[in-house]
Coordinates of C-alpha atoms in Angstrom, one line a residue:
X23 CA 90.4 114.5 104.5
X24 CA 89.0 113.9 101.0
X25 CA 85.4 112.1 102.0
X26 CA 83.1 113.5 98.5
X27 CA 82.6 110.4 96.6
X28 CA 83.3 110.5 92.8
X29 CA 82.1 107.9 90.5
X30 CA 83.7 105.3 88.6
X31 CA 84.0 105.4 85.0
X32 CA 81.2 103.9 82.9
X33 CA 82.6 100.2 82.0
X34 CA 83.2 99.6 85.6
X35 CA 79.6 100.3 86.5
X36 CA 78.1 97.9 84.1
X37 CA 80.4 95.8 85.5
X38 CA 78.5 96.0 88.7
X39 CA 75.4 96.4 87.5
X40 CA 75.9 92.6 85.9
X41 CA 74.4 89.5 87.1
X42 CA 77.6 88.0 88.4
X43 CA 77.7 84.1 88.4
X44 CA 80.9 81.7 90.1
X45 CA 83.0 80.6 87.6
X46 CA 83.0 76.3 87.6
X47 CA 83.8 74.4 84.8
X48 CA 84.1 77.3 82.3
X49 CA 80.5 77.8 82.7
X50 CA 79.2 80.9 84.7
X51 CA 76.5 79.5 87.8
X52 CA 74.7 80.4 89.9
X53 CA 74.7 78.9 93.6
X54 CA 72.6 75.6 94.2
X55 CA 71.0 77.2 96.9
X56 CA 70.1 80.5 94.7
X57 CA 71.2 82.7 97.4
X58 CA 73.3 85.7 97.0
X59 CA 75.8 87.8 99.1
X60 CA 75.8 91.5 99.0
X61 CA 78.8 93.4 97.8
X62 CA 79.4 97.0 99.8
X63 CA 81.7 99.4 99.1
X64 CA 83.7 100.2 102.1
X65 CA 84.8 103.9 100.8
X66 CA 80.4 104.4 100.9
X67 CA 78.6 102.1 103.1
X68 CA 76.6 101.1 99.8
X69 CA 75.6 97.9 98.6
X70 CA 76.9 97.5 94.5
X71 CA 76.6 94.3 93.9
X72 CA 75.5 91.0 94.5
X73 CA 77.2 87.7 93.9
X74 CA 76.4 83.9 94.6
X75 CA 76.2 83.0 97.7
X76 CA 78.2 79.3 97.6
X77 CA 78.2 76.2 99.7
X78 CA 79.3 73.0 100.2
X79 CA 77.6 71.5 97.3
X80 CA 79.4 73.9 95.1
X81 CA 82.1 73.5 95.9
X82 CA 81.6 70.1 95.0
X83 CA 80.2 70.4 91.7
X84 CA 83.7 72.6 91.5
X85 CA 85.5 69.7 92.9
X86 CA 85.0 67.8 90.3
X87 CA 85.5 70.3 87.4
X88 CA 88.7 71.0 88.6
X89 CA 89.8 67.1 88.7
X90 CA 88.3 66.2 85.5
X91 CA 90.5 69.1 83.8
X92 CA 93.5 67.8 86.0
X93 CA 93.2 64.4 84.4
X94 CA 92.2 65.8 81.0
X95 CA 95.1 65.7 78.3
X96 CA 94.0 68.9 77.0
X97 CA 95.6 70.1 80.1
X98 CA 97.6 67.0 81.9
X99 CA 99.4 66.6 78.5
X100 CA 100.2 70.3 78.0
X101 CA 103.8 71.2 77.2
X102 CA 105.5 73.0 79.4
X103 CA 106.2 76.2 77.2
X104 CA 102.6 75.9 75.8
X105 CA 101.5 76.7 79.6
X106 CA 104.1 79.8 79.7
X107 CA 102.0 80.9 76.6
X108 CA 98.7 80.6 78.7
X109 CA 100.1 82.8 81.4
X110 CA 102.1 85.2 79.3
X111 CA 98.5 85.7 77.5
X112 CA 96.9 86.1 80.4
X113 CA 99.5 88.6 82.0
X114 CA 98.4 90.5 78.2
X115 CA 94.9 90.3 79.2
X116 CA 95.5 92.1 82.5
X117 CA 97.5 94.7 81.1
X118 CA 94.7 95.4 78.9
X119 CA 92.3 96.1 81.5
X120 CA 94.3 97.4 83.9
X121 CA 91.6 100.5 84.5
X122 CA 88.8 98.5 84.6
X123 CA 90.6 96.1 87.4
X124 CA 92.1 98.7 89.4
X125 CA 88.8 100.4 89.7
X126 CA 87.1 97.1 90.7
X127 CA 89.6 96.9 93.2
X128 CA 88.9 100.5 94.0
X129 CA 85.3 99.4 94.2
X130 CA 86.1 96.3 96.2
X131 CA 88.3 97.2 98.7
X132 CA 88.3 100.8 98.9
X133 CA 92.0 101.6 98.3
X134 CA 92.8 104.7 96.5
X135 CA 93.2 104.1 92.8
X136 CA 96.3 104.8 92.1
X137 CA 97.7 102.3 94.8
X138 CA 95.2 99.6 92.8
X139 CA 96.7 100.4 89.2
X140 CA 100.8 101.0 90.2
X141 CA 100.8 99.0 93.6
X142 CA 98.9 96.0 93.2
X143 CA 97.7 95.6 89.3
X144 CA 101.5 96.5 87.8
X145 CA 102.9 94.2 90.4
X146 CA 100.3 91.0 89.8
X147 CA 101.4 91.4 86.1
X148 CA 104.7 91.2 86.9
X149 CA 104.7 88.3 88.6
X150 CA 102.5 86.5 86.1
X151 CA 104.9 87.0 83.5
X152 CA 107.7 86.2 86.2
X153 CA 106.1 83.1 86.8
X154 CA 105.4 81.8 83.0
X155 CA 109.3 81.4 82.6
X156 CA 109.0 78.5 85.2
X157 CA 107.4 75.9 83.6
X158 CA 110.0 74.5 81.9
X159 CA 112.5 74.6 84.4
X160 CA 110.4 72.9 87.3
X161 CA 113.0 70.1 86.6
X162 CA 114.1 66.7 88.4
X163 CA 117.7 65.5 88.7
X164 CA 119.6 62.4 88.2
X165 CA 120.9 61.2 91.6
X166 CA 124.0 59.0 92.0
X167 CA 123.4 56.2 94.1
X168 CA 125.3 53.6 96.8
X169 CA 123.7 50.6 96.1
X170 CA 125.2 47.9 95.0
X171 CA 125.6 47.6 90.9
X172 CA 125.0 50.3 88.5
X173 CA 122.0 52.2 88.5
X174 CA 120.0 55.0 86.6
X175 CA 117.7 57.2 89.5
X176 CA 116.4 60.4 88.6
X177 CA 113.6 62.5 90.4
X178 CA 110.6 63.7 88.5
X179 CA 108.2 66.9 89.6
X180 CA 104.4 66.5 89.4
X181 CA 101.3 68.8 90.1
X182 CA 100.5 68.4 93.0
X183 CA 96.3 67.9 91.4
X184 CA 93.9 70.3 92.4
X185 CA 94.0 72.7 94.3
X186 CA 91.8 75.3 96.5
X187 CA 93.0 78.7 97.3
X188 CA 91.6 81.4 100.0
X189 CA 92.4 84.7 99.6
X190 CA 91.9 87.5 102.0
X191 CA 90.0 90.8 101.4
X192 CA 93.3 93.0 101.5
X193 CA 94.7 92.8 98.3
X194 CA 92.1 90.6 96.3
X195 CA 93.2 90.6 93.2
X196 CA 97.0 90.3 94.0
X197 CA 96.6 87.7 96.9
X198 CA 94.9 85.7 93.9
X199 CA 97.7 85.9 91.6
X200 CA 100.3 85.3 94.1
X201 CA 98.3 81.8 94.5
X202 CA 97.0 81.3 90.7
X203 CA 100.0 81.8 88.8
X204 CA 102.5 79.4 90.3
X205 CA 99.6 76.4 90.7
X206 CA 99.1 77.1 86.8
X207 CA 102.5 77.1 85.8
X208 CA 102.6 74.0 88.3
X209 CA 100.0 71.8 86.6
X210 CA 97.7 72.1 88.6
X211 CA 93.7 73.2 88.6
X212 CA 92.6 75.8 90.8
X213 CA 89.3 76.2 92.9
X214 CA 89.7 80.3 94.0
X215 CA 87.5 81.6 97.3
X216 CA 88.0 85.3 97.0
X217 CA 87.3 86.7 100.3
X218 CA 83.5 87.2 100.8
X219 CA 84.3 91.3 101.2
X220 CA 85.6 91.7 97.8
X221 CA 84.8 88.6 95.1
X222 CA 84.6 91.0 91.8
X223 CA 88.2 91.4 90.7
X224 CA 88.6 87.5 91.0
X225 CA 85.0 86.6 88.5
X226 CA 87.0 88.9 86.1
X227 CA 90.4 87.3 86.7
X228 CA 88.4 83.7 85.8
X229 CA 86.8 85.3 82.5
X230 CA 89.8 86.6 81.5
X231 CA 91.7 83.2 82.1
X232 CA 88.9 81.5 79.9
X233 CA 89.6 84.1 77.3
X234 CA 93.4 83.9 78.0
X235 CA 93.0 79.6 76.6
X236 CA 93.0 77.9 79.5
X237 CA 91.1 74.8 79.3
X238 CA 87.6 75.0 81.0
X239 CA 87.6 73.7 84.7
X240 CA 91.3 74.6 85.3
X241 CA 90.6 77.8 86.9
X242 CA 87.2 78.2 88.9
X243 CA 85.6 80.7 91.0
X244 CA 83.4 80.1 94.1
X245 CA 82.2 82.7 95.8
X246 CA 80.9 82.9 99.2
X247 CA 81.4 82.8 102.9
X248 CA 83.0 80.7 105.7
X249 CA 81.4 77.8 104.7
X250 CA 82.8 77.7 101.7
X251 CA 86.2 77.5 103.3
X252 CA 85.5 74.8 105.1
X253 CA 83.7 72.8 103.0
X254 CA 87.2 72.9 100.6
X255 CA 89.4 72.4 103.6
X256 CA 87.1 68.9 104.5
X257 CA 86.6 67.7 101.0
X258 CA 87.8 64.3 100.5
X259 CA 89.3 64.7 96.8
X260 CA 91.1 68.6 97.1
X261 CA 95.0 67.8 97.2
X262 CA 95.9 71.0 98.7
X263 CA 94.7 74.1 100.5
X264 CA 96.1 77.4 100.2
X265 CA 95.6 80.1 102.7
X266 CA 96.1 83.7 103.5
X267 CA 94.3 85.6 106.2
X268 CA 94.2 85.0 109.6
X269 CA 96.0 82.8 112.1
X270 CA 92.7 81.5 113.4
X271 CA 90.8 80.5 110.5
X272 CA 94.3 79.2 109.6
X273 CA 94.7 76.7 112.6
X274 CA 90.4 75.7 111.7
X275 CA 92.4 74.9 107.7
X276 CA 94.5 72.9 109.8
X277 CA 92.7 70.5 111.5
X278 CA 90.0 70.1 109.3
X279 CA 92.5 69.2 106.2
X280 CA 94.2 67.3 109.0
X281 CA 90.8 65.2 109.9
X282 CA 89.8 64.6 105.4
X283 CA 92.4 63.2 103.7
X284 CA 95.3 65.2 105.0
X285 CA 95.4 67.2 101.9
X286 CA 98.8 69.4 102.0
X287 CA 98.3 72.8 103.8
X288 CA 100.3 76.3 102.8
X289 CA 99.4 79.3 105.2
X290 CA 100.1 83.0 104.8
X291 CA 99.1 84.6 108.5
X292 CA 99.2 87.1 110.8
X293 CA 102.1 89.6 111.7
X294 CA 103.0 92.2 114.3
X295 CA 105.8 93.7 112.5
X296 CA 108.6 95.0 114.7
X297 CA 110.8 98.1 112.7
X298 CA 114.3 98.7 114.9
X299 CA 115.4 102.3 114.5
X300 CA 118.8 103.2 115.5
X301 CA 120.4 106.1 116.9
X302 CA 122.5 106.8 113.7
X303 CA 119.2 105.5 111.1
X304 CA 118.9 108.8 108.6
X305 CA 115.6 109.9 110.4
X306 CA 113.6 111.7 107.4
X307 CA 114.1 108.2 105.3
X308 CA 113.0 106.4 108.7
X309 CA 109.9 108.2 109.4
X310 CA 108.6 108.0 106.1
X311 CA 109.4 104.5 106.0
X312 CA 107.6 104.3 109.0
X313 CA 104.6 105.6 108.2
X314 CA 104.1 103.7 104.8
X315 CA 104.9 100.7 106.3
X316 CA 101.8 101.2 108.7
X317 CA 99.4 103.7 107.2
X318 CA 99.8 102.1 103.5
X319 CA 96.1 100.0 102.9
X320 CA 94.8 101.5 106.1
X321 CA 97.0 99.5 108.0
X322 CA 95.4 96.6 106.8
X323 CA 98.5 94.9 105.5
X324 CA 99.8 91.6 107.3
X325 CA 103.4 93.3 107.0
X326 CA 102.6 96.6 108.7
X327 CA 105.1 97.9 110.9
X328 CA 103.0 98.1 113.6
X329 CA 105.1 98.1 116.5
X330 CA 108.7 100.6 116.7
X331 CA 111.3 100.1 118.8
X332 CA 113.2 103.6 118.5
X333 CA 116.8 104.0 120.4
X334 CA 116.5 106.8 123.3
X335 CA 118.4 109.1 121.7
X336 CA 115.8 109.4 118.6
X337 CA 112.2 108.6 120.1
X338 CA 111.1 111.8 120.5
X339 CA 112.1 112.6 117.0
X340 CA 110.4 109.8 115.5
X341 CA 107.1 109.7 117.4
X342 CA 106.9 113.8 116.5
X343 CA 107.7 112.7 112.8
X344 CA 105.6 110.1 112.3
X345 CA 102.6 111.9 113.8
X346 CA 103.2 114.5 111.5
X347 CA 103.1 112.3 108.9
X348 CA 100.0 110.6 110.0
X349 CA 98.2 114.4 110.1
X350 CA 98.6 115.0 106.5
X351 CA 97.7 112.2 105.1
X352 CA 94.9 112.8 102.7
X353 CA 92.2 110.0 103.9
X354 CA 89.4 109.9 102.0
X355 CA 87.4 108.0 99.0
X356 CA 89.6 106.1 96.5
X357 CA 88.4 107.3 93.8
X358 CA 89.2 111.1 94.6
X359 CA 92.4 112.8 93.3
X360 CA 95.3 113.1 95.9
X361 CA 94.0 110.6 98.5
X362 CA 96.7 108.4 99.7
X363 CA 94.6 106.1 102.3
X364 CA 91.1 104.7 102.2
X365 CA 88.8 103.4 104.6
X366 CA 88.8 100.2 106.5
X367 CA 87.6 97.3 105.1
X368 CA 83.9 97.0 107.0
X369 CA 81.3 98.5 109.8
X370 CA 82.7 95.2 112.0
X371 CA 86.3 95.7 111.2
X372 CA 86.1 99.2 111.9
X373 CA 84.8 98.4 115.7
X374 CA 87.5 96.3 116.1
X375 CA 90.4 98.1 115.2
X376 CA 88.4 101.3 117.0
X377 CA 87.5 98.4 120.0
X378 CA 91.6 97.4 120.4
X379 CA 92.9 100.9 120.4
X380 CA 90.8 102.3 122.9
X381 CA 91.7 99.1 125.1
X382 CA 95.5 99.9 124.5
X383 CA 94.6 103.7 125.7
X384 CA 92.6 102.0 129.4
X385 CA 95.7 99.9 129.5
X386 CA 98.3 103.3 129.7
X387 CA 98.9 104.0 125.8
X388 CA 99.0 107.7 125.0
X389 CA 97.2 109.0 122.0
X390 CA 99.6 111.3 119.8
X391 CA 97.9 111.3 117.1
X392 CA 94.4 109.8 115.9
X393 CA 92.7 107.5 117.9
X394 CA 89.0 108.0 116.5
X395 CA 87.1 107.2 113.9
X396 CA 86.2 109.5 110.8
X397 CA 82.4 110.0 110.7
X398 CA 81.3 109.7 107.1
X399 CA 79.2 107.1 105.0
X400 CA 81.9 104.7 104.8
X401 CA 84.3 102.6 107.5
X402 CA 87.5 105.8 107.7
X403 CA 90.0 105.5 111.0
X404 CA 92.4 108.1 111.6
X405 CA 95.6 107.5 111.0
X406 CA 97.3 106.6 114.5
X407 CA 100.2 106.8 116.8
X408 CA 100.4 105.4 120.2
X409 CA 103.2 105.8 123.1
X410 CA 103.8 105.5 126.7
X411 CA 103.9 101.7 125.5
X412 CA 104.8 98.3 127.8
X413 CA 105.5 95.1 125.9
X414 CA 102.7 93.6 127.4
X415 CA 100.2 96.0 126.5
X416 CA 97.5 94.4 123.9
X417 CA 97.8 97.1 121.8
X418 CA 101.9 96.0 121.5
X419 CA 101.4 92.5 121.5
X420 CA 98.1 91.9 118.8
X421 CA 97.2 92.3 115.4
X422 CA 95.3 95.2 115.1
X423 CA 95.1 95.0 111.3
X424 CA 94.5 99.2 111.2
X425 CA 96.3 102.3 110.9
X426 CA 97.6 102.0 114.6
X427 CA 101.4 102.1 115.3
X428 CA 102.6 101.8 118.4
X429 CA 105.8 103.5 119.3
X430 CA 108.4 101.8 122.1
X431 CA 111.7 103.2 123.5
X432 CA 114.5 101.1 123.8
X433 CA 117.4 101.9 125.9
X434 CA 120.1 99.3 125.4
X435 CA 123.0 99.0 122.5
X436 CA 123.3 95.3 123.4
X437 CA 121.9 93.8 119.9
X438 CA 121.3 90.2 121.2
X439 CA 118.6 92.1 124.0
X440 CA 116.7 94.3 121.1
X441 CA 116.5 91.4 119.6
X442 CA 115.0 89.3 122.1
X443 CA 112.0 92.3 122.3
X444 CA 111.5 92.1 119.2
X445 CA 111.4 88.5 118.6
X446 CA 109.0 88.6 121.4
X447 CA 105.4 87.8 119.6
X448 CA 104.6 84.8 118.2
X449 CA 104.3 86.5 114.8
X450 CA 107.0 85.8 112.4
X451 CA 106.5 87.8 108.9
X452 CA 108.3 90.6 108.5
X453 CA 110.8 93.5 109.8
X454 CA 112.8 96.2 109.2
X455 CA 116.4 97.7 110.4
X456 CA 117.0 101.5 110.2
X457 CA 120.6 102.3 110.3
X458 CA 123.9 103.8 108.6
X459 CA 125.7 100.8 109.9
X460 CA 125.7 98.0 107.4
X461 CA 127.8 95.8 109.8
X462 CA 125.0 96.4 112.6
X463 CA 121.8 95.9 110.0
X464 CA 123.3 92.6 108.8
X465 CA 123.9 91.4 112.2
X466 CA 120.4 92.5 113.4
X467 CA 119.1 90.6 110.4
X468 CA 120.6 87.3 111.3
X469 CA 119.3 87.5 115.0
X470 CA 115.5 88.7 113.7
X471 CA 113.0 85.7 113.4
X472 CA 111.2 86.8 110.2
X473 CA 110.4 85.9 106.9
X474 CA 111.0 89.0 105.0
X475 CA 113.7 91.6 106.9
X476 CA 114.3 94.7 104.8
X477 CA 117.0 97.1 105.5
X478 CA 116.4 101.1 105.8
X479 CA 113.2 100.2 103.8
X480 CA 110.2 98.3 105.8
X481 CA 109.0 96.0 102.9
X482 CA 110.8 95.2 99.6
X483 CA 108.4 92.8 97.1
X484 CA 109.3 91.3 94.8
X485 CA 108.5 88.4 91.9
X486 CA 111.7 86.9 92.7
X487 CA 111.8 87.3 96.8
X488 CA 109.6 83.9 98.3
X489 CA 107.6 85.8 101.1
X490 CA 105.9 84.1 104.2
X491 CA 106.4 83.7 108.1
X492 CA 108.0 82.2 110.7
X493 CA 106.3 80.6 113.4
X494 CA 102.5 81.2 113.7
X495 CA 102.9 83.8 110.5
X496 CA 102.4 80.4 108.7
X497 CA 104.2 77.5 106.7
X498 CA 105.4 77.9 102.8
X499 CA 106.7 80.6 100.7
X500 CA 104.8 82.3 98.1
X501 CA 106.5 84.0 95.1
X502 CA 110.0 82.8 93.8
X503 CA 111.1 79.3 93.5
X504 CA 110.5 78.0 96.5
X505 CA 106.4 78.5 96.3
X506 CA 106.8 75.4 93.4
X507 CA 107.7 73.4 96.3
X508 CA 104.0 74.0 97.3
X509 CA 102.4 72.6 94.0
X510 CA 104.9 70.1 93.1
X511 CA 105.0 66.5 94.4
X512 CA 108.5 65.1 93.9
X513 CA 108.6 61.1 92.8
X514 CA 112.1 59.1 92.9
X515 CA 112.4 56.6 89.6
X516 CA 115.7 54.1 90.0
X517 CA 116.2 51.1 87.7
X518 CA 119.5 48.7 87.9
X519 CA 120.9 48.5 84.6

């Protein structure tokens, strides 16, 4: 454990120390209301900032900066390798202040620095730059037609119009780009609600983008709570909502976009990640791709592979493994060399991960590992690993959202039944196969109901992999091609000649 706090450099503390406005219409502002939310570092318990504190009425006034832009030809009429140069500028931007972002980040969400700068900052850039070569292919096609006569039909691809993204607090400024950069490239505007946890990196995302050339209004900022969220997911002239975090504030998106104007809806949820281990898996590579596929971010990742299903003949050897693993991690404050996981995200989310493992342990679970919270100034669990499982213990069936894994034999060689256990929740997002078989891992991979299924690695990302869920893990794909069908509007054009 590595709990002394070190400071951050200079630049990023007059960052904090600014007056931090939301970002509407190219303008910074303050909230109509004048109220402000606190910012607190989960690695310290400490408040370091303070940011507007929005509402409905701002987003409103956002509203409409973002549709004037949208119907501006300063932006409406922009070529399509003019907006690749706006993005490939802005990817520059990033890369230029890729310390002072990763220690926001640090700042913001308390993972360790290194994981902000190579993990999440060197990705984001890559998939802004990824994403500028699109807008010139976002294309149409002629389509040859049965009617009667001869006939020219071709499809054309619009922006959707504006658009309001809602990003969670686990990877805030990567969750942002992952939604900003293909709306961009799209056409679109863009109203973003950082998660009301961690709004920093995205008010320096927005001033970069102004700096970057986008036109003012194309990319805003409003910062604030719940009600904020709702108030975009209910307005009357937003085209589209996009959403990650959870599956309940996900069905609320629903039904209120559902009862407004029945703006289009794209939702990255919840997962209970199952990881299939067997017999013949190399075990080192398994274990350690166990344990980073549920201790990396705390656990806090909607990926984790939180639940294992290990063949008999190798339980024991992964459970010992992987709580071995778990022991030396280096927990601690993110800023502090060698720490390789941070705290939890909050005081609340830290009784509730604490709240759902120690229900798991009344239902039967053994503790191996862990089990206990870290006492120090900021929101630390210990790194966790559960057995003497039942699939229809809580602990097995939830979302914990923490560095909790829980660990479940498997005695069968029948593929079709492991499958059926762990197709079992109503999650959908990702898995992973451990084994020297390719013929088995393929054959496992067509069975599994997930989005994302990696093979003898838990989670592969990538700009050029779409990523999302199936069944309540959410609708849509993000990243890739196929997260233009989220921004796009397609529009059929036939004339008789």
């Amino acid at each position: 454990m590595n709990l002394q706090l070190r400071s951050p450099s200079s630049a990023t503390g007059e960052f904090l120390a600014r007056r931090h406005g939301m970002m509407i219409g190219g303008e910074w502002k303050q909230a109509v209301s004048g109220q402000l939310c606190d910012v607190i570092d989960p690695g310290s318990g400490k408040i370091v900032a303070q940011v507007p504190n929005g509402s409905a009425e701002d987003v409103d006034i956002a509203v409409r900066a973002a549709r004037g832009a949208f119907e501006n030809p300063s932006w409406r009429a922009m070529k399509p390798n003019e907006r690749s140069k706006l993005l490939w500028r802005f990817a520059d931007l990033i890369e230029a202040n890729l310390d002072l972002l990763a220690e926001i980040e640090t700042v913001n969400n308390g993972m360790p620095l290194p994981v902000a700068k190579v993990g999440h900052l060197a990705s984001s850039i890559d998939l802004i730059r990824y994403t500028a070569g699109w807008p010139t292919k976002l294309t149409g096609e002629t389509i040859p037609v049965s009617a009667p006569g001869e006939w020219h039909a071709y499809t054309l691809r619009d922006p959707i119009g504006v658009v309001c993204q809602i990003v969670p607090w686990n990877g805030p400024l990567m969750m942002a780009v992952w939604k900003i950069a293909p709306a961009l490239a799209a056409g679109c505007t863009v109203i973003l609600k950082p998660a009301e946890q961690t709004p920093l990196s995205a008010l320096l995302l927005a001033e970069l983008a102004l700096e970057a050339g986008f036109p003012k209004g194309v990319f805003n900022v409003v910062t604030g709570g719940g009600s904020v969220g709702a108030a975009m997911a209910s307005h009357p002239d937003v085209d589209k909502i996009a959403f990650t975090g959870s599956t309940q504030v996900g069905r609320a998106i629903v039904t209120a976009s559902a009862a407004s104007n029945l703006k289009r809806v794209s939702l990255e949820l919840g997962g209970k990640s199952p990881v299939i281990i067997f017999p013949d898996a190399d075990l080192e590579s398994a274990i350690s791709g166990v344990a980073a596929g549920i201790f990396s971010g705390a656990g806090q990742i909607c990926t984790a592979g939180s639940r294992v299903y290990a063949h008999r003949d190798v339980f024991d050897r992964i459970v010992e493994g992987v709580a071995t693993a778990a022991e030396a991690l280096n927990v601690g404050y993110g800023f502090n060399e060698g720490v390789q996981m941070g705290p939890l995200i909050s005081s609340a989310h830290l009784d509730r991960v604490s709240s759902m493992t120690n229900a798991g342990v009344r239902e039967g679970a053994t503790v191996v590992t862990g089990g206990e919270q870290i006492s120090s100034e900021g929101y630390f669990y210990k790194p966790t690993v559960l057995a003497s499982l039942r699939p229809d213990m809580s602990v097995v069936k939830e979302e914990i959202f923490g560095p909790v894994l829980s660990v479940l034999r498997y005695d069968d060689d029948d593929l079709d039944r492991i499958a059926t256990e762990a197709n079992s929740s109503v999650y959908g997002l990702a898995a992973s196969i451990w084994t020297r078989d390719f013929k088995v891992a393929h054959k496992m991979a067509a069975r599994i109901r997930a989005g994302t299924i990696g093979i003898n690695r838990h989670f592969v990302g990538d700009s050029a992999l779409p990523f999302g869920g199936f069944r309540q893990s959410g609708w849509g794909r993000e990243r890739g091609r196929e997260v233009f069908d989220s921004y796009l509007e397609t529009k059929s054009i036939a004339s008789p000649l």
